[in-house]
Amino acid sequence: IPIEILKNEIDIKDTKEINKRNIKIAENNIKNKTKYDKVCEMIIYYLINDPYYIRMYKAENIFVDDKNYRNTVNEILYFFEKYNNISVAEFISYISNKEEINSVILKIIGSYEEELSEINFKKYLKAIKDMNIKNKIEKIKEEMKTTLDINKKTELANKLMELKKGSVKNERN
């Protein structure tokens, strides 16, 4: 949209004000990203750029908690299963009618240009696992606070203990 039209539409006196507004919107979008968002986006970036990372991801049996990222990952996995290969251009064409997934992919492609590295990808996978465990622990703790049944609390405490044991084992590996 030409800046002159924008000036007339929203009654702004000069283009500097428009630029300031655009910068603030962009800064807000960046600030709203959590560590979980960044890790999910990097995993997706790797998945759409090389089938090798899709195989690694599937072998690790990772669960992505966020609905948009999970749907995007599932679509990537489905595409790979169907065509036994993946390229960014073909995948974008394939998802062009799926608005949410398309916006996630285009945002990721526009935001990252990292050289693919197996070591970094493993770090991202570990980070997702750790964050998922942390989230499960928090949910169990909240449930323990609200439950009055002593048997249910014991069951939740056992689940909590198992999750914590698992996270300690993962840290050692």
Short mmCIF file of C-alpha atoms in Angstrom, two decimals:
data_model
loop_
_atom_site.label_atom_id
_atom_site.label_comp_id
_atom_site.label_asym_id
_atom_site.label_seq_id
_atom_site.Cartn_x
_atom_site.Cartn_y
_atom_site.Cartn_z
CA ILE A 1 0.00 0.00 0.00
CA PRO A 2 1.52 3.32 -0.98
CA ILE A 3 2.35 5.54 1.97
CA GLU A 4 0.37 8.46 0.51
CA ILE A 5 -2.84 6.39 0.56
CA LEU A 6 -2.12 5.32 4.14
CA LYS A 7 -1.57 8.93 5.16
CA ASN A 8 -4.95 9.92 3.77
CA GLU A 9 -6.76 6.88 5.17
CA ILE A 10 -5.57 7.17 8.77
CA ASP A 11 -5.03 10.95 8.83
CA ILE A 12 -1.32 11.00 9.66
CA LYS A 13 0.62 14.13 8.81
CA ASP A 14 3.94 12.63 7.76
CA THR A 15 5.49 9.32 6.78
CA LYS A 16 7.74 9.25 9.84
CA GLU A 17 4.69 8.62 12.00
CA ILE A 18 3.70 5.65 9.79
CA ASN A 19 7.19 4.20 10.07
CA LYS A 20 7.14 4.62 13.86
CA ARG A 21 3.84 2.74 14.04
CA ASN A 22 5.14 -0.09 11.83
CA ILE A 23 8.26 -0.42 13.95
CA LYS A 24 6.20 -0.57 17.16
CA ILE A 25 3.95 -3.29 15.68
CA ALA A 26 7.01 -5.29 14.58
CA GLU A 27 8.63 -4.88 18.02
CA ASN A 28 5.45 -6.07 19.74
CA ASN A 29 5.33 -9.17 17.54
CA ILE A 30 8.94 -10.00 18.41
CA LYS A 31 8.51 -9.37 22.15
CA ASN A 32 5.46 -11.63 22.33
CA LYS A 33 7.44 -14.69 21.25
CA THR A 34 8.25 -17.02 24.10
CA LYS A 35 11.20 -19.37 24.24
CA TYR A 36 8.75 -22.16 23.43
CA ASP A 37 7.60 -20.30 20.28
CA LYS A 38 11.18 -19.77 19.12
CA VAL A 39 12.12 -23.42 19.67
CA CYS A 40 8.98 -24.66 17.88
CA GLU A 41 9.66 -22.33 14.98
CA MET A 42 13.26 -23.49 14.68
CA ILE A 43 12.16 -27.13 14.68
CA ILE A 44 9.65 -26.37 11.92
CA TYR A 45 12.36 -24.47 10.02
CA TYR A 46 14.57 -27.55 10.11
CA LEU A 47 11.72 -29.90 9.18
CA ILE A 48 10.77 -28.01 6.02
CA ASN A 49 14.35 -27.65 4.89
CA ASP A 50 15.66 -31.23 5.08
CA PRO A 51 14.04 -34.69 5.24
CA TYR A 52 16.88 -35.85 7.49
CA TYR A 53 15.48 -33.73 10.35
CA ILE A 54 11.98 -35.09 9.77
CA ARG A 55 13.33 -38.61 10.35
CA MET A 56 15.15 -37.44 13.49
CA TYR A 57 12.02 -35.72 14.78
CA LYS A 58 9.87 -38.82 14.23
CA ALA A 59 12.45 -41.03 15.96
CA GLU A 60 12.35 -38.81 19.06
CA ASN A 61 8.55 -38.97 19.33
CA ILE A 62 8.20 -35.29 20.27
CA PHE A 63 4.87 -33.66 21.10
CA VAL A 64 4.34 -29.98 20.33
CA ASP A 65 1.88 -28.50 22.81
CA ASP A 66 0.83 -25.37 20.89
CA LYS A 67 -2.06 -26.09 18.50
CA ASN A 68 -0.81 -23.99 15.54
CA TYR A 69 2.71 -25.39 15.69
CA ARG A 70 1.42 -28.94 16.24
CA ASN A 71 -0.88 -28.68 13.20
CA THR A 72 1.99 -27.30 11.14
CA VAL A 73 4.34 -30.10 12.20
CA ASN A 74 1.65 -32.71 11.52
CA GLU A 75 1.08 -31.27 8.06
CA ILE A 76 4.82 -31.40 7.35
CA LEU A 77 4.96 -35.02 8.51
CA TYR A 78 1.91 -35.91 6.40
CA PHE A 79 3.41 -34.20 3.34
CA PHE A 80 6.66 -36.09 3.84
CA GLU A 81 4.86 -39.42 4.25
CA LYS A 82 2.80 -38.78 1.13
CA TYR A 83 5.59 -37.59 -1.18
CA ASN A 84 8.66 -39.09 0.58
CA ASN A 85 10.47 -35.77 0.21
CA ILE A 86 10.07 -32.12 1.12
CA SER A 87 11.06 -28.77 -0.30
CA VAL A 88 9.99 -25.38 0.96
CA ALA A 89 8.44 -24.31 -2.35
CA GLU A 90 6.43 -27.50 -2.83
CA PHE A 91 5.23 -27.45 0.76
CA ILE A 92 4.10 -23.82 0.51
CA SER A 93 2.15 -24.68 -2.64
CA TYR A 94 0.64 -27.68 -0.90
CA ILE A 95 -0.59 -25.65 2.11
CA SER A 96 -1.64 -22.53 0.21
CA ASN A 97 -5.32 -23.14 1.05
CA LYS A 98 -4.62 -23.78 4.75
CA GLU A 99 -4.54 -20.25 6.15
CA GLU A 100 -3.16 -20.87 9.66
CA ILE A 101 -0.43 -23.28 8.59
CA ASN A 102 0.51 -21.08 5.66
CA SER A 103 0.92 -18.02 7.90
CA VAL A 104 3.07 -19.98 10.37
CA ILE A 105 5.34 -21.26 7.59
CA LEU A 106 5.69 -17.87 5.89
CA LYS A 107 6.46 -16.21 9.23
CA ILE A 108 9.16 -18.79 9.96
CA ILE A 109 10.71 -18.58 6.50
CA GLY A 110 10.84 -14.80 6.78
CA SER A 111 12.33 -14.84 10.28
CA TYR A 112 15.11 -17.44 10.22
CA GLU A 113 18.15 -18.13 8.10
CA GLU A 114 20.14 -20.52 10.21
CA GLU A 115 22.55 -23.01 8.70
CA LEU A 116 21.18 -26.47 9.45
CA SER A 117 23.13 -28.32 12.11
CA GLU A 118 22.37 -31.68 13.70
CA ILE A 119 23.81 -30.50 17.02
CA ASN A 120 21.51 -27.45 17.11
CA PHE A 121 18.49 -29.52 16.06
CA LYS A 122 19.13 -31.96 18.92
CA LYS A 123 19.31 -28.98 21.30
CA TYR A 124 15.94 -27.76 20.05
CA LEU A 125 14.41 -31.21 20.50
CA LYS A 126 15.80 -31.44 24.03
CA ALA A 127 14.48 -27.97 24.83
CA ILE A 128 10.97 -28.95 23.67
CA LYS A 129 11.10 -32.14 25.74
CA ASP A 130 12.25 -30.22 28.81
CA MET A 131 9.58 -27.54 28.38
CA ASN A 132 6.88 -30.19 27.93
CA ILE A 133 7.97 -31.93 31.13
CA LYS A 134 8.03 -28.61 32.99
CA ASN A 135 4.51 -27.82 31.75
CA LYS A 136 3.24 -31.26 32.82
CA ILE A 137 4.80 -30.80 36.27
CA GLU A 138 3.10 -27.41 36.64
CA LYS A 139 -0.28 -28.86 35.62
CA ILE A 140 0.07 -31.71 38.12
CA LYS A 141 1.03 -29.28 40.89
CA GLU A 142 -2.04 -27.16 40.14
CA GLU A 143 -4.25 -30.25 40.13
CA MET A 144 -2.77 -31.35 43.46
CA LYS A 145 -3.69 -27.98 44.98
CA THR A 146 -7.32 -28.30 43.94
CA THR A 147 -7.86 -32.00 44.67
CA LEU A 148 -9.28 -33.01 48.02
CA ASP A 149 -9.17 -36.78 47.49
CA ILE A 150 -6.09 -38.23 49.22
CA ASN A 151 -5.85 -41.17 46.80
CA LYS A 152 -5.89 -38.81 43.84
CA LYS A 153 -3.19 -36.67 45.49
CA THR A 154 -1.04 -39.78 46.00
CA GLU A 155 -1.50 -40.74 42.37
CA LEU A 156 -0.57 -37.22 41.25
CA ALA A 157 2.48 -37.20 43.55
CA ASN A 158 3.66 -40.45 41.95
CA LYS A 159 3.22 -38.97 38.47
CA LEU A 160 5.12 -35.90 39.59
CA MET A 161 7.95 -38.01 40.96
CA GLU A 162 8.18 -40.02 37.71
CA LEU A 163 8.29 -36.86 35.61
CA LYS A 164 11.01 -35.38 37.78
CA LYS A 165 13.03 -38.62 37.62
CA GLY A 166 12.70 -38.59 33.84
CA SER A 167 13.83 -34.99 33.58
CA VAL A 168 16.89 -35.71 35.73
CA LYS A 169 17.77 -38.68 33.50
CA ASN A 170 17.41 -36.46 30.41
CA GLU A 171 19.74 -33.83 31.91
CA ARG A 172 22.42 -36.46 32.48
CA ASN A 173 22.24 -37.68 28.87
#
